[in-house]
Coordinates of C-alpha atoms and ligand atoms in Angstrom, one line a residue:
M1 CA -145.4 -49.8 1.3
V2 CA -148.5 -48.1 3.3
E3 CA -147.5 -44.3 2.8
R4 CA -147.5 -42.7 6.0
T5 CA -149.1 -39.9 7.4
R6 CA -147.6 -37.6 9.1
K7 CA -148.0 -36.8 13.2
S8 CA -152.3 -35.2 13.4
W9 CA -150.1 -33.5 17.0
L10 CA -148.7 -30.6 14.8
N11 CA -152.5 -29.5 12.3
G12 CA -152.3 -26.0 13.5
A13 CA -149.1 -26.0 16.5
V14 CA -146.9 -23.7 16.6
G15 CA -143.5 -23.9 17.7
Y16 CA -141.0 -22.3 20.1
E17 CA -137.3 -22.3 20.1
I18 CA -135.3 -22.5 23.6
Y19 CA -131.2 -21.7 23.0
A20 CA -131.2 -23.9 25.6
R21 CA -127.8 -22.5 27.5
S22 CA -129.4 -18.6 27.1
F23 CA -133.3 -19.2 29.0
A24 CA -133.3 -19.4 32.6
D25 CA -130.3 -20.7 35.0
T26 CA -131.3 -22.6 38.2
T27 CA -127.9 -23.7 39.6
G28 CA -126.1 -20.0 39.3
D29 CA -123.6 -20.8 37.2
G30 CA -124.3 -18.4 34.2
F31 CA -125.7 -21.1 32.3
G32 CA -129.1 -22.1 30.9
D33 CA -130.5 -25.5 32.2
L34 CA -132.7 -28.2 32.2
N35 CA -134.5 -27.5 35.2
G36 CA -134.6 -23.8 34.0
I37 CA -136.0 -24.9 30.9
A38 CA -138.6 -26.4 33.4
E39 CA -139.4 -23.3 35.1
K40 CA -140.8 -21.6 32.6
L41 CA -142.9 -23.9 30.6
D42 CA -145.9 -22.6 31.8
Y43 CA -145.3 -19.3 30.7
V44 CA -144.5 -20.9 26.7
K45 CA -147.5 -22.0 27.2
W46 CA -149.1 -18.5 27.8
L47 CA -148.0 -17.6 24.5
G48 CA -149.6 -20.7 22.5
I49 CA -146.8 -23.0 22.2
D50 CA -147.4 -26.5 21.3
I51 CA -143.6 -27.7 21.1
V52 CA -140.8 -26.8 22.3
W53 CA -137.4 -27.5 20.1
L54 CA -134.6 -27.5 22.7
T55 CA -130.8 -26.5 20.7
P56 CA -128.3 -29.5 21.7
I57 CA -128.1 -30.2 25.0
Y58 CA -125.4 -32.8 25.3
P59 CA -121.3 -33.2 25.7
S60 CA -119.9 -30.5 24.4
P61 CA -116.4 -29.4 23.9
D62 CA -117.7 -26.2 22.0
H63 CA -116.5 -25.5 19.6
D64 CA -119.4 -24.6 17.9
H65 CA -121.8 -24.0 20.9
G66 CA -122.9 -27.7 21.8
Y67 CA -122.6 -28.2 18.1
D68 CA -119.6 -30.6 18.1
V69 CA -121.6 -33.6 20.1
A70 CA -119.1 -35.1 21.9
D71 CA -121.9 -38.2 23.7
Y72 CA -125.1 -38.2 22.3
K73 CA -126.9 -40.5 25.0
A74 CA -126.5 -38.3 27.9
V75 CA -126.3 -34.3 29.1
R76 CA -123.7 -32.3 29.1
A77 CA -123.7 -31.3 33.2
E78 CA -124.3 -27.6 33.1
H79 CA -127.1 -28.2 31.6
G80 CA -128.5 -31.3 33.8
T81 CA -129.1 -34.7 33.4
V82 CA -130.4 -37.6 31.4
A83 CA -133.1 -36.9 34.3
D84 CA -133.7 -34.1 34.6
A85 CA -134.9 -34.4 31.3
E86 CA -137.0 -37.0 31.1
A87 CA -139.0 -34.7 34.1
L88 CA -139.0 -31.5 31.9
V89 CA -140.4 -33.5 29.4
E90 CA -142.8 -35.2 31.5
R91 CA -143.8 -31.4 32.7
A92 CA -144.4 -30.5 29.0
H93 CA -146.5 -32.8 28.9
S94 CA -149.0 -32.0 32.2
L95 CA -148.9 -29.2 30.5
D96 CA -149.7 -31.0 26.8
L97 CA -147.0 -29.4 25.6
K98 CA -144.1 -31.5 23.4
V99 CA -140.2 -31.8 23.0
L100 CA -137.9 -32.5 20.5
F101 CA -133.9 -32.6 21.1
D102 CA -131.8 -31.5 18.2
I103 CA -129.9 -34.7 16.8
V104 CA -126.7 -34.0 14.6
P105 CA -125.6 -36.4 12.2
N106 CA -123.9 -34.4 9.8
H107 CA -120.7 -34.2 11.9
T108 CA -119.4 -35.7 15.3
S109 CA -116.9 -33.8 17.3
S110 CA -113.4 -34.3 17.6
D111 CA -113.8 -36.1 21.3
H112 CA -116.6 -38.0 20.0
A113 CA -115.4 -41.1 21.2
W114 CA -115.6 -43.1 17.1
F115 CA -113.3 -39.9 16.1
Q116 CA -110.5 -40.5 18.7
K117 CA -111.1 -44.3 18.3
A118 CA -110.5 -43.5 14.5
I119 CA -107.9 -41.4 14.7
A120 CA -105.9 -43.5 16.9
D121 CA -106.1 -46.5 15.2
P122 CA -106.6 -46.2 10.4
T123 CA -107.8 -50.2 10.9
S124 CA -110.6 -49.2 13.5
P125 CA -114.1 -49.6 12.0
E126 CA -114.4 -46.4 13.6
R127 CA -112.6 -44.9 10.7
A128 CA -115.2 -45.9 8.2
M129 CA -117.4 -44.3 10.1
Y130 CA -115.6 -40.6 8.7
L131 CA -114.7 -39.1 5.4
F132 CA -110.4 -39.5 5.1
R133 CA -109.4 -39.5 2.2
D134 CA -105.5 -39.8 0.6
P135 CA -104.6 -36.1 -0.1
A136 CA -104.2 -34.8 -4.4
P137 CA -101.4 -35.7 -6.5
D138 CA -100.2 -31.7 -4.9
G139 CA -100.5 -32.7 -1.1
G140 CA -103.6 -30.1 -0.7
P141 CA -106.9 -31.5 0.5
P142 CA -108.3 -34.1 -1.8
N143 CA -111.1 -31.2 -3.2
N144 CA -111.2 -27.7 -3.1
W145 CA -114.3 -27.7 -0.5
V146 CA -115.1 -25.4 1.6
S147 CA -115.8 -25.3 4.8
H148 CA -118.9 -23.0 6.4
F149 CA -117.0 -21.4 9.1
G150 CA -114.3 -20.3 7.5
G151 CA -110.7 -22.3 5.1
P152 CA -111.1 -25.6 3.9
A153 CA -113.5 -27.9 3.9
W154 CA -110.2 -30.6 5.2
T155 CA -108.3 -31.1 8.0
L156 CA -105.0 -33.3 7.4
D157 CA -104.1 -36.0 10.5
E158 CA -100.4 -35.7 9.7
A159 CA -100.1 -39.2 12.1
S160 CA -101.7 -41.0 9.0
G161 CA -100.9 -38.3 6.3
Q162 CA -104.8 -38.9 5.5
Y163 CA -107.2 -35.4 5.6
Y164 CA -110.7 -35.5 7.2
C165 CA -113.8 -33.8 5.8
H166 CA -115.7 -30.8 8.3
L167 CA -118.2 -29.1 6.3
F168 CA -118.3 -26.3 9.6
V169 CA -114.5 -26.0 12.1
A170 CA -112.3 -28.8 12.0
E171 CA -113.5 -30.4 15.7
Q172 CA -116.6 -31.4 13.9
P173 CA -116.0 -33.9 11.3
D174 CA -118.4 -35.3 9.1
L175 CA -119.3 -38.9 9.8
D176 CA -119.6 -41.2 6.4
W177 CA -123.9 -41.4 5.5
R178 CA -122.4 -44.5 3.2
N179 CA -122.0 -46.9 6.1
P180 CA -124.9 -48.6 7.3
D181 CA -122.8 -48.5 10.7
V182 CA -123.2 -44.8 10.8
L183 CA -126.8 -45.2 10.6
D184 CA -127.1 -48.0 12.7
A185 CA -125.7 -46.2 15.5
F186 CA -127.9 -43.3 14.6
D187 CA -130.9 -45.5 15.1
D188 CA -130.1 -46.3 18.1
I189 CA -130.2 -43.0 19.5
Y190 CA -132.8 -42.0 17.9
R191 CA -135.0 -45.4 20.0
F192 CA -133.3 -44.1 22.6
W193 CA -134.3 -40.5 23.7
F194 CA -138.1 -41.6 21.5
E195 CA -138.2 -44.3 24.4
R196 CA -137.4 -41.4 27.3
G197 CA -140.5 -39.9 26.2
V198 CA -138.9 -36.9 23.7
D199 CA -141.2 -36.5 20.5
G200 CA -139.4 -35.2 17.9
F201 CA -135.9 -34.0 16.8
R202 CA -134.9 -31.0 14.9
I203 CA -132.7 -33.1 12.7
D204 CA -129.3 -29.8 12.0
V205 CA -127.6 -29.5 8.9
A206 CA -130.0 -32.4 7.2
H207 CA -128.8 -31.7 4.1
G208 CA -125.5 -31.8 4.0
L209 CA -126.2 -35.9 4.9
L210 CA -124.3 -37.7 2.0
K211 CA -121.1 -36.4 -0.4
H212 CA -121.5 -37.3 -4.1
P213 CA -119.2 -40.3 -3.8
S214 CA -117.1 -38.5 -6.5
F215 CA -115.4 -35.9 -4.3
A216 CA -115.7 -34.5 -7.4
D217 CA -114.8 -30.1 -6.4
N218 CA -118.0 -28.0 -6.2
P219 CA -118.0 -24.8 -9.3
K220 CA -117.4 -21.0 -8.2
V221 CA -120.2 -19.3 -9.2
S222 CA -120.2 -15.6 -7.3
D223 CA -116.8 -13.4 -6.2
P224 CA -117.6 -13.0 -2.2
G225 CA -116.1 -9.1 -2.7
P226 CA -113.2 -8.1 -0.3
N227 CA -114.6 -8.1 2.8
A228 CA -117.0 -11.6 2.6
G229 CA -117.1 -13.3 5.7
P230 CA -116.2 -16.9 5.8
L231 CA -120.3 -17.9 5.3
A232 CA -120.1 -15.1 2.2
H233 CA -116.9 -17.9 0.6
F234 CA -119.3 -20.7 1.9
F235 CA -122.8 -19.3 -0.5
S236 CA -119.6 -18.6 -3.6
Y237 CA -120.0 -22.1 -4.7
D238 CA -122.4 -24.3 -6.2
H239 CA -122.4 -27.0 -3.7
K240 CA -123.2 -29.5 -6.5
F241 CA -121.6 -32.7 -4.6
D242 CA -121.0 -31.7 -0.4
M243 CA -125.0 -30.4 0.4
D244 CA -128.5 -31.6 -1.1
Q245 CA -127.2 -35.3 -2.5
D246 CA -130.7 -37.0 -4.3
D247 CA -130.2 -39.8 -1.6
N248 CA -130.7 -37.9 1.7
V249 CA -134.6 -38.5 0.7
E250 CA -133.5 -42.2 1.8
I251 CA -132.6 -42.5 5.1
F252 CA -135.3 -39.4 6.0
G253 CA -137.7 -42.7 4.8
R254 CA -135.9 -44.7 7.6
W255 CA -135.5 -41.8 10.1
Q256 CA -138.8 -41.4 10.1
A257 CA -140.5 -44.4 10.7
I258 CA -138.7 -45.0 13.3
A259 CA -140.4 -41.9 15.1
D260 CA -143.4 -43.0 13.6
E261 CA -143.2 -46.0 15.4
Y262 CA -143.1 -43.4 18.8
D263 CA -145.9 -40.6 17.1
A264 CA -143.0 -38.5 17.0
T265 CA -142.3 -36.0 14.3
L266 CA -138.1 -34.6 12.4
L267 CA -138.2 -31.9 11.7
A268 CA -135.7 -31.3 8.7
E269 CA -132.8 -28.3 9.4
S270 CA -132.3 -27.7 5.8
G271 CA -130.7 -24.3 3.9
V272 CA -132.0 -25.5 0.9
T273 CA -133.6 -22.9 -1.2
D274 CA -134.9 -24.9 -4.3
H275 CA -138.3 -24.7 -3.7
H276 CA -138.8 -27.3 -5.4
R277 CA -135.7 -29.2 -3.7
L278 CA -137.3 -28.2 -0.4
A279 CA -140.4 -30.1 -1.4
R280 CA -138.7 -33.8 -1.9
Y281 CA -137.7 -33.3 2.0
V282 CA -141.0 -33.7 3.9
G283 CA -143.9 -35.9 2.9
P284 CA -145.5 -40.0 3.2
N285 CA -141.7 -41.1 2.4
A286 CA -139.8 -38.5 3.9
L287 CA -140.0 -36.3 7.0
D288 CA -143.4 -34.5 8.8
L289 CA -141.4 -31.5 7.9
S290 CA -138.6 -29.2 7.1
F291 CA -137.5 -25.4 7.9
Y292 CA -137.1 -23.1 5.3
L293 CA -134.2 -20.8 6.5
K294 CA -134.2 -18.4 3.2
P295 CA -136.9 -15.8 5.7
G296 CA -134.5 -16.0 8.0
W297 CA -131.6 -14.5 5.9
L298 CA -133.5 -11.4 4.3
E299 CA -133.2 -8.2 5.5
W300 CA -136.3 -5.5 5.4
D301 CA -137.4 -6.4 0.6
P302 CA -141.1 -6.5 0.7
A303 CA -140.7 -8.5 -2.7
T304 CA -139.4 -11.4 -2.6
L305 CA -140.3 -12.5 1.5
I306 CA -143.9 -12.0 -0.7
R307 CA -142.6 -14.5 -3.6
E308 CA -140.7 -16.8 -1.6
H309 CA -143.4 -17.6 1.2
L310 CA -146.1 -17.7 -0.7
D311 CA -144.2 -19.7 -4.2
L312 CA -142.8 -22.0 -1.4
A313 CA -146.8 -22.3 0.9
E314 CA -148.5 -23.3 -2.5
I315 CA -145.8 -26.0 -3.7
E316 CA -145.8 -27.4 0.3
P317 CA -148.7 -26.4 1.7
D318 CA -148.5 -28.4 4.8
G319 CA -145.1 -29.7 5.3
I320 CA -143.2 -25.9 5.8
S321 CA -142.2 -24.5 9.1
W322 CA -141.4 -20.8 8.6
V323 CA -139.5 -19.3 10.9
I324 CA -138.1 -15.5 10.3
S325 CA -135.4 -16.0 13.6
N326 CA -132.8 -18.2 15.2
H327 CA -129.7 -18.9 16.9
D328 CA -127.9 -18.5 13.8
Q329 CA -129.1 -14.8 12.7
P330 CA -129.4 -11.5 13.2
R331 CA -132.9 -11.5 15.3
P332 CA -135.6 -9.5 12.6
V333 CA -135.8 -6.4 14.3
S334 CA -132.2 -5.2 14.0
R335 CA -132.2 -7.0 10.2
F336 CA -135.8 -5.7 9.2
T337 CA -133.6 -2.4 10.2
R338 CA -130.5 -1.8 9.0
S339 CA -130.0 1.7 8.9
G340 CA -130.5 4.1 12.2
P341 CA -129.3 4.0 15.5
F342 CA -131.0 2.1 18.0
D343 CA -134.1 3.8 19.2
D344 CA -138.0 3.3 20.1
T345 CA -139.1 4.7 17.1
R346 CA -136.4 1.6 15.4
S347 CA -137.6 -1.0 17.5
A348 CA -141.4 -0.2 16.7
T349 CA -140.4 -0.4 12.7
G350 CA -138.7 -3.5 13.4
I351 CA -141.4 -5.4 15.8
A352 CA -144.0 -4.3 13.1
R353 CA -142.5 -5.9 9.6
S354 CA -141.5 -8.9 12.4
L355 CA -145.3 -9.2 12.7
A356 CA -146.5 -7.8 9.8
V357 CA -144.7 -11.6 8.5
T358 CA -144.9 -14.1 10.9
T359 CA -148.8 -13.6 10.5
L360 CA -148.2 -14.2 6.8
Q361 CA -146.6 -17.0 8.3
M362 CA -149.3 -18.1 10.6
A363 CA -151.8 -18.4 7.8
L364 CA -149.2 -20.4 5.2
G365 CA -149.9 -24.4 6.9
G366 CA -147.1 -26.3 8.3
V367 CA -145.0 -25.2 12.2
P368 CA -144.3 -21.5 11.7
F369 CA -142.0 -21.4 15.1
L370 CA -141.1 -18.7 17.1
Y371 CA -137.7 -18.5 18.2
Y372 CA -136.9 -16.9 21.9
G373 CA -137.1 -13.3 22.8
E374 CA -138.8 -12.8 19.2
E375 CA -141.9 -12.5 20.9
L376 CA -141.1 -10.1 23.0
G377 CA -139.3 -8.2 19.8
L378 CA -136.0 -8.4 20.8
V379 CA -133.3 -6.4 19.2
D380 CA -129.4 -7.3 18.8
A381 CA -128.6 -7.6 21.4
A382 CA -124.6 -5.9 22.0
I383 CA -121.4 -7.6 22.9
D384 CA -118.3 -5.8 22.6
P385 CA -116.5 -7.9 19.9
D386 CA -113.5 -8.6 21.6
K387 CA -116.0 -10.6 23.5
R388 CA -117.8 -12.4 20.7
Q389 CA -118.2 -16.5 21.2
D390 CA -118.8 -17.5 17.7
P391 CA -116.5 -19.5 15.4
V392 CA -117.3 -17.7 12.3
A393 CA -115.7 -14.7 14.2
T394 CA -112.7 -16.0 16.4
R395 CA -111.7 -17.6 13.3
N396 CA -111.5 -15.8 10.8
D397 CA -110.1 -12.4 10.2
S398 CA -113.9 -10.6 8.8
D399 CA -116.9 -12.1 10.1
G400 CA -118.8 -10.2 7.8
G401 CA -121.5 -9.2 10.1
E402 CA -121.4 -13.1 10.4
A403 CA -120.7 -13.1 13.7
R404 CA -123.6 -15.2 15.4
D405 CA -123.8 -14.3 18.8
V406 CA -126.0 -11.5 18.6
A407 CA -128.7 -14.2 19.0
R408 CA -127.9 -15.5 21.5
S409 CA -128.2 -14.4 24.6
P410 CA -130.2 -14.7 28.2
M411 CA -133.8 -14.5 27.9
P412 CA -135.0 -11.3 29.7
W413 CA -136.9 -12.5 32.2
D414 CA -137.1 -9.4 34.7
S415 CA -135.5 -6.3 35.4
S416 CA -133.4 -8.0 38.6
P417 CA -129.8 -8.4 38.1
F418 CA -129.2 -10.0 35.3
N419 CA -132.9 -10.0 33.9
G420 CA -133.3 -12.6 36.5
F421 CA -131.5 -15.5 34.3
S422 CA -129.1 -16.3 36.6
T423 CA -127.4 -15.0 39.7
T424 CA -123.8 -14.5 38.1
D425 CA -123.0 -13.4 35.1
S426 CA -123.6 -15.3 32.1
W427 CA -121.6 -17.0 29.6
I428 CA -121.8 -14.8 26.8
A429 CA -120.8 -12.0 28.0
S430 CA -123.7 -9.0 27.3
E431 CA -125.6 -6.0 28.8
E432 CA -128.8 -6.3 30.6
R433 CA -131.7 -5.3 29.0
P434 CA -134.3 -2.5 29.3
L435 CA -137.0 -3.7 30.8
H436 CA -139.6 -2.4 28.0
E437 CA -137.8 -5.9 27.1
T438 CA -138.9 -7.9 29.9
V439 CA -141.0 -10.5 29.8
E440 CA -142.7 -9.5 34.0
A441 CA -143.1 -5.8 32.1
Q442 CA -144.4 -6.4 29.2
R443 CA -146.7 -9.1 31.0
A444 CA -147.6 -6.4 32.7
D445 CA -149.0 -4.1 29.3
E446 CA -152.1 -4.9 27.4
S447 CA -150.1 -3.4 24.3
S448 CA -146.9 -5.2 25.0
P449 CA -145.4 -7.2 22.1
V450 CA -146.2 -10.3 23.7
Y451 CA -149.3 -9.9 23.7
R452 CA -149.8 -9.6 20.0
Y453 CA -148.0 -12.9 18.9
R454 CA -150.3 -14.5 22.1
K455 CA -153.0 -12.5 20.1
L456 CA -151.9 -13.5 17.2
I457 CA -151.5 -17.4 18.2
E458 CA -155.0 -17.7 19.7
A459 CA -156.1 -15.7 16.4
R460 CA -155.3 -18.7 14.2
K461 CA -156.1 -21.6 17.0
A462 CA -159.6 -19.4 16.8
M463 CA -160.0 -19.9 12.9
P464 CA -159.0 -23.7 12.0
D465 CA -159.9 -23.3 8.6
M466 CA -156.6 -20.4 8.7
Y467 CA -154.1 -24.1 8.5
E468 CA -156.5 -27.1 7.1
A469 CA -159.0 -25.4 3.8
D470 CA -158.0 -24.5 1.2
F471 CA -154.8 -22.1 -0.2
E472 CA -156.2 -20.4 -2.5
R473 CA -153.6 -17.6 -3.7
L474 CA -155.4 -14.2 -4.6
D475 CA -154.7 -11.0 -7.4
S476 CA -153.1 -8.5 -5.2
P477 CA -152.6 -5.0 -5.3
S478 CA -148.7 -5.3 -5.8
D479 CA -145.8 -7.9 -5.8
E480 CA -145.5 -6.8 -1.8
V481 CA -148.3 -7.8 -1.1
A482 CA -150.0 -10.9 0.2
V483 CA -153.6 -12.2 -0.8
V484 CA -154.4 -15.3 1.2
R485 CA -158.2 -17.1 1.2
R486 CA -159.2 -20.6 3.4
G487 CA -162.3 -20.5 3.1
S488 CA -163.7 -18.6 5.6
V489 CA -160.4 -16.7 6.6
L490 CA -158.9 -14.7 4.5
V491 CA -155.1 -12.8 5.5
I492 CA -153.4 -9.7 3.3
A493 CA -150.1 -9.4 4.6
N494 CA -149.8 -5.4 2.9
L495 CA -144.9 -5.3 3.1
S496 CA -145.7 -2.6 1.1
A497 CA -144.8 1.3 2.1
E498 CA -148.4 2.1 1.0
E499 CA -151.2 1.8 2.1
V500 CA -153.5 -0.9 -0.7
T501 CA -156.8 -1.7 -1.3
V502 CA -157.4 -5.5 -2.0
T503 CA -160.6 -6.0 -4.3
S504 CA -159.8 -9.8 -5.3
A505 CA -161.4 -11.7 -2.0
G506 CA -165.2 -9.3 -2.0
S507 CA -166.2 -7.3 1.3
D508 CA -168.1 -10.0 3.6
W509 CA -165.2 -9.9 6.1
V510 CA -165.5 -8.9 9.5
L511 CA -161.0 -8.4 11.3
A512 CA -159.8 -10.4 13.3
F513 CA -156.1 -9.8 14.4
A514 CA -154.2 -7.1 12.7
S515 CA -150.2 -6.9 13.3
S516 CA -150.5 -3.8 14.6
D517 CA -152.5 -0.1 15.1
G518 CA -153.1 0.5 11.1
P519 CA -155.9 0.9 9.6
C520 CA -157.7 -1.4 8.5
A521 CA -161.0 -1.4 6.5
V522 CA -163.6 -2.8 5.1
D523 CA -166.0 -1.3 2.6
A524 CA -168.0 -1.6 -0.8
S525 CA -164.2 -1.7 -2.7
G526 CA -163.2 -4.3 -0.4
V527 CA -160.6 -4.2 2.3
T528 CA -157.8 -1.3 2.8
V529 CA -155.2 -1.8 4.8
G530 CA -152.1 0.5 6.1
P531 CA -148.6 0.2 5.4
E532 CA -146.6 -2.0 6.7
L533 CA -149.2 -4.3 8.1
S534 CA -150.8 -7.4 8.2
V535 CA -154.8 -8.7 8.8
I536 CA -156.4 -11.1 9.2
L537 CA -160.5 -11.4 8.7
S538 CA -162.6 -13.9 9.1
A539 CA -166.1 -15.1 7.1
G540 CA -168.8 -12.4 7.9
S541 CA -170.6 -9.4 7.5
R542 CA -169.8 -5.9 7.6
Ligands
GLC601 C1 -126.4 -25.9 12.2 C2 -126.6 -25.1 13.1 C3 -125.7 -23.8 13.8 C4 -124.5 -24.1 13.7 C5 -124.0 -25.6 12.5 C6 -123.2 -26.8 13.3 O1 -127.1 -24.6 11.4 O2 -128.1 -24.3 13.4 O3 -125.7 -23.5 14.7 O4 -123.3 -24.0 13.4 O5 -125.6 -26.2 12.4 O6 -123.1 -27.8 13.2

């Protein structure tokens, strides 16, 4: 077999996640649409982005905000049409932007025609596309697996007396990836969109596809405590038998081979935290890229943040998509500053910390992604707890603070009503954002967060060594500081609360970018960097 290499257009690229229903609404129904996204691509391009990823745009009964897909080869009416999707891709290409869609292969919606047939006729071929199993001897679920969103991962199909498996809500039945019909059906879905110009996919729950054939109980490894939310319950098990099975990688290789025919890319969403196991997801016989989600789960914990980034980058220098933010986590400005009322000082600290981590990510190879609004330094949206829509909140007595609505509010474009997102209330009840958090205000002020992100991306592009030259981890004054050298570029991420002097890289460096206005000085003793500050330096004489 000829070994493949990953797409050249990924080299040095920076990605941007668009939560499709919250970006821009052109029809006045409060729900973002494809034409709205197409109209805003100029802004995305201005920011320096190369690749946009849209969350699912397919018809869905919305039990999990579009991650319950009822038809993979169509567009939901509120978002537009397949022709609009094609026009969006064309517009993106005219700006030299690539477009990734989101594919959801672990499960379908229970409204999908396959599941409807599976339920209606237990002898149908569609029945075998899902994971129906007989009850345990006591009549209960076949094993102890739990859903991410609370309760057992099994629901009884009363008509047949069998249970079906769902790692998320009951309206998201899991597919049986050991059934060749399922493999064929998804090959066809990929081709459908590749033929329409889509440049790749983010693969939802890529680590969930195959289940261990034994369907054995998962070992319980910790006690999540009395007020734990459903996700904490889920993670109190070792998911030995329902997640990250060794043979998932064979499916990835098959898909990437299809994508390669179209010069398209595939990017796994993987919750795997073991660096060596995650590294298996990418490479010549697997996918081009995988997200590493853990930095997006962490609160402000400098030593862990540094270790998680550097250890993985050493193992996998090209294939990781680095993120601190996505639609499933609180926004980092809030998450990195957990205490105190939200005032300008807290917000400035959160923005500085976020930028300090993202600056390090830009030096780790792979394709870093921003989440829409991250570049504006948005804090979590204010959403009345009674108005939450996330099943993590609505289906559980306690969500343990895990509800994901806070990161899904409309993009604040300007100071007009509804922040210019729509001409009416949006699908999610959130307060309007103040002027300084809008695109309009920040683009008029060169000292704003959006300019700092833009300069960061510009700096990376201006210094290709930052992602092309060999990755060297140099000695650092503390475990809260990263010192990375890549050829003619030096990146120091000082996440500690103290000023530090780095002596391991010499002193022939010139400052090219600083993540905030803190002090950075280069002299004979080395490079001195202020607290919670990351800097990019280029080789040259002082
Ligand atoms: C992924 C998505 C999340 C969704 C889940 C189930 O983790 O990012 O939003 O709820 O998969 O599809």
